[in-house]
Structures are given as structure tokens and as C-alpha cells.
XYZ file of C-alpha atoms in Angstrom:
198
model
C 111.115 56.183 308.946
C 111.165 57.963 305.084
C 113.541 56.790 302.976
C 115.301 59.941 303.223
C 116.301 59.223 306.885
C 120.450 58.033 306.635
C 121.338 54.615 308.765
C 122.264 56.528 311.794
C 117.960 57.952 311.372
C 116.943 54.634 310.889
C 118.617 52.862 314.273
C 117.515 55.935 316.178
C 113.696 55.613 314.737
C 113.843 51.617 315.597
C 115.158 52.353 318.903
C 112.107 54.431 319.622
C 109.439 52.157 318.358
C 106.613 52.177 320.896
C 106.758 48.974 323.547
C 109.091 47.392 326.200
C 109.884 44.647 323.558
C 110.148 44.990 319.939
C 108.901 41.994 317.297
C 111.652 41.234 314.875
C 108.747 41.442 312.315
C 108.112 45.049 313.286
C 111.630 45.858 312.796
C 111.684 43.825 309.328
C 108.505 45.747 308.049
C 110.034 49.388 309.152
C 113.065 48.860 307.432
C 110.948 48.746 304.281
C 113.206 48.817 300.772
C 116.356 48.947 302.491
C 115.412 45.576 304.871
C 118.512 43.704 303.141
C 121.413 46.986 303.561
C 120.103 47.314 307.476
C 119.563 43.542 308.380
C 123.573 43.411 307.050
C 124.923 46.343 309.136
C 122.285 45.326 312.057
C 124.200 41.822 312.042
C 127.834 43.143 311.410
C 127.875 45.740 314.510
C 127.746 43.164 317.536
C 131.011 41.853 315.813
C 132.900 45.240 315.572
C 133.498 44.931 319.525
C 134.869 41.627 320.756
C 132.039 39.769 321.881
C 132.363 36.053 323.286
C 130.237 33.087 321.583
C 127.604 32.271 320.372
C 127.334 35.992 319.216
C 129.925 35.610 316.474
C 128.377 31.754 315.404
C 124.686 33.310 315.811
C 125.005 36.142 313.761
C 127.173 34.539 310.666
C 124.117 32.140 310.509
C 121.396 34.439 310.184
C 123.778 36.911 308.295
C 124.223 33.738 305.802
C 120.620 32.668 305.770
C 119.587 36.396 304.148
C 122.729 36.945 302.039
C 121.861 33.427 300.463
C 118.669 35.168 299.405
C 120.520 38.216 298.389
C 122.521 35.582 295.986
C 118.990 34.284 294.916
C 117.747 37.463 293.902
C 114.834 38.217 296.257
C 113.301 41.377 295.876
C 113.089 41.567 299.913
C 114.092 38.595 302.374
C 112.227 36.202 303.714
C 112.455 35.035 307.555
C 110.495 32.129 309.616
C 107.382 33.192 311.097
C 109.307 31.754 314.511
C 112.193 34.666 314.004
C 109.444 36.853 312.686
C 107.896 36.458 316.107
C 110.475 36.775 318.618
C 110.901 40.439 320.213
C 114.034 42.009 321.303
C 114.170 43.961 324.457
C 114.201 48.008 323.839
C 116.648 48.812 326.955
C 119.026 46.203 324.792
C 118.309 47.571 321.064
C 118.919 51.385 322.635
C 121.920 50.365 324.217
C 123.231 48.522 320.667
C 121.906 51.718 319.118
C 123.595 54.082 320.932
C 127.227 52.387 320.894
C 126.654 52.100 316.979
C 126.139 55.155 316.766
C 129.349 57.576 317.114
C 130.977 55.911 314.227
C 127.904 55.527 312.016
C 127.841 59.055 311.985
C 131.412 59.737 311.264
C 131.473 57.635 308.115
C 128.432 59.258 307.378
C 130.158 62.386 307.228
C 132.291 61.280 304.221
C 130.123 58.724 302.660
C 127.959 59.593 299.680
C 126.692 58.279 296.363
C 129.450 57.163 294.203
C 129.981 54.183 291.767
C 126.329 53.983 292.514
C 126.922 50.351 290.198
C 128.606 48.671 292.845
C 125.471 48.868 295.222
C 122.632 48.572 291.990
C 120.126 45.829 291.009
C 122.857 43.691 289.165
C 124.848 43.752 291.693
C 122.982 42.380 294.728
C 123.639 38.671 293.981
C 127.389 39.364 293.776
C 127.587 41.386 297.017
C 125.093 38.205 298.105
C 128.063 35.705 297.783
C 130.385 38.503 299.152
C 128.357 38.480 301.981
C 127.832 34.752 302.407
C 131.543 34.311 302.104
C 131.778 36.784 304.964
C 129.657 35.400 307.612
C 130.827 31.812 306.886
C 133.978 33.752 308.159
C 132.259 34.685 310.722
C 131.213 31.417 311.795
C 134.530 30.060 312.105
C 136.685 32.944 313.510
C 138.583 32.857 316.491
C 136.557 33.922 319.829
C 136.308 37.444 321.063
C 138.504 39.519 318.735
C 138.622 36.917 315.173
C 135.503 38.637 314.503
C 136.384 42.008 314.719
C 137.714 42.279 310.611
C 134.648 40.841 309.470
C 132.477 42.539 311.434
C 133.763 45.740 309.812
C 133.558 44.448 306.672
C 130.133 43.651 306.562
C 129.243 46.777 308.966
C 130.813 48.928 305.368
C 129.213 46.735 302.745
C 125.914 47.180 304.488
C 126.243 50.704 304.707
C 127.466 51.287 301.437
C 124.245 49.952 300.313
C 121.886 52.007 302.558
C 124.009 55.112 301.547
C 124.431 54.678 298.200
C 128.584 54.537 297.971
C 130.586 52.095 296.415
C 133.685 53.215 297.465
C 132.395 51.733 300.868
C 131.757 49.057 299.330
C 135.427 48.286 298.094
C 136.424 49.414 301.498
C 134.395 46.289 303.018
C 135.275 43.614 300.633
C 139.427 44.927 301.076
C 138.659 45.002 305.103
C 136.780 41.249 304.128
C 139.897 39.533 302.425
C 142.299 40.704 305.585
C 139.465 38.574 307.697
C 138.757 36.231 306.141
C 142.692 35.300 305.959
C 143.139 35.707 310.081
C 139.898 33.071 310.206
C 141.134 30.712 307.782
C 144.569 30.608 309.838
C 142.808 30.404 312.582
C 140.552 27.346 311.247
C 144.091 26.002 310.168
C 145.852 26.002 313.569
C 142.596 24.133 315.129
C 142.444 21.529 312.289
C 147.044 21.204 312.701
C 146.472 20.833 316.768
C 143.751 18.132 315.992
C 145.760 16.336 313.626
C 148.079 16.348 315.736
C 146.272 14.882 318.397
C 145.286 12.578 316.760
């Protein structure tokens, strides 16, 4: 798993890590300097498909906990020992793998380094709060298909990072604004029917 390898390399190599169940901590420490880019597309692809809760909730929590670190402006994130320590099951990471895949590869095809800025050491605390804002999103979208915007968003920021391409980048954060404002009306119509309730 060389740096060279492009995202698409790097979910096939951690789909064939050796064992029936693979530690999150094994994952973490094969991702090596591009742990922050792949944990990001890792926890944007369950919410490209609809998915029913707690997936949307689960993932916009842990995608929040390590884009708050991005923000901070640590060199590589840091995750509980208890996270650290629980193992995923391979049949379930090669199936996740393998659905990710097919369009992985075709933006692959046209993605490559380009306003190299947008994705450089400055700014990783900006895409942090980009990020943050996104999986708060997340965390309040409507079930099954609210999550599907945001899940692309942060499936093309993370990937413009592993690959290098700002233009990705942009697309994500444009993709980001058009779901975050479907979750916020979303948020609104629960807090009106509540109200109203009341």
C-alpha cells in the first residue's frame, strides 16, 4: 500500500488484508499519510446509497470527530484506543469495497492534480470546518435518501485530497451547499410540525 497506489488501490489493498476480521487500527496505520483523505471518503460512501439509521447519525459523528482535528491542525488523527480496537468483518469491507468501486474508478479517470492549493497544508483546517459543517449535515438529514447530497460531497472532497485535484474539491463543497440546504429544510419541517404540536 505505496503511496503511489490511487484510492480505488488503496480500498482494494484494505480489502485484502490478511484475517476474517480487520482492526480499525490496522486499517488506520495502512492508510499511512493519507489516513485523513481515506477516513473522509471511507465515511462518505455508506451515504452515497440510501441507507436507513443509525448509518447516516453514526457516520456524521465519527466523520465530525476527525474533521474537528483536521480544523485543529493534526498532523494525523487521533482515535480512542476502544475504536482503535474494534474489527470490521472482511466479507462486509469487500462487499463496501466492491460497490465503491465502479465509480471510484470513473472519476479517477478524469481526476488529476490541479489547483494542488485547494488540497495543501494551509488548507486542511479550512476543508476541516468544510467537513465538520458537512457531517453535522449529515447528522440531521432526512432518513434513507437526505443523505445522499452529502454523502457525495464528502465522498469528492475526500478524494480530491487523496488525488491531488482541487477542482474535486470545488465539486464537493458546490454538491455540499445543495445538501446541506435539503437538511436544513428538512430540520425546519420537523422543528414547524413540533411547534405545531405543541
Amino acid at each position: 500500500m505505496s503511496s503511489p497506489l490511487r484510492t480505488s488501490g488503496l480500498l482494494t489493498a484494505l480489502a485484502t488484508l490478511p484475517g476474517e476480521r480487520i482492526p480499525v487500527g490496522t486499517i488506520v496505520a495502512a492508510l499511512k499519510d493519507r489516513t485523513y483523505a481515506l477516513l473522509v471518503v471511507l465515511l462518505g460512501l455508506p451515504n452515497c446509497l440510501p441507507m436507513p439509521p443509525p448509518i447516516p447519525l453514526v457516520c456524521g459523528l465519527v466523520l465530525a470527530f476527525v474533521a474537528a482535528q483536521m480544523l485543529a491542525g493534526r498532523a494525523m488523527p487521533w482515535l480512542p484506543e476502544g475504536l482503535l480496537g474494534k474489527t470490521i468483518g472482511k466479507p462486509e469491507l469487500a462487499k463496501a469495497v466492491s460497490r465503491a468501486l465502479p465509480p471510484l474508478v470513473r472519476l479517477e479517470r478524469i481526476s488529476r492534480p490541479r489547483l494542488t492549493m485547494l488540497g495543501g497544508t494551509v488548507a486542511i483546517p479550512i476543508l476541516g470546518l468544510l467537513i465538520l459543517i458537512l457531517a453535522l449535515g449529515l447528522v440531521v438529514s432526512a432518513p434513507f435518501i437526505g443523505q445522499i447530497p452529502l454523502g457525495l460531497a464528502v465522498c469528492l472532497v475526500g478524494l480530491g485530497l487523496v488525488e491531488r485535484d482541487g477542482l474535486f474539491i470545488i465539486a464537493g463543497t458546490l454538491v455540499g451547499i445543495g445538501g446541506l440546504v435539503l437538511s436544513a429544510g428538512f430540520a425546519y419541517a420537523i422543528v414547524s410540525g413540533i411547534s405545531e404540536l405543541i
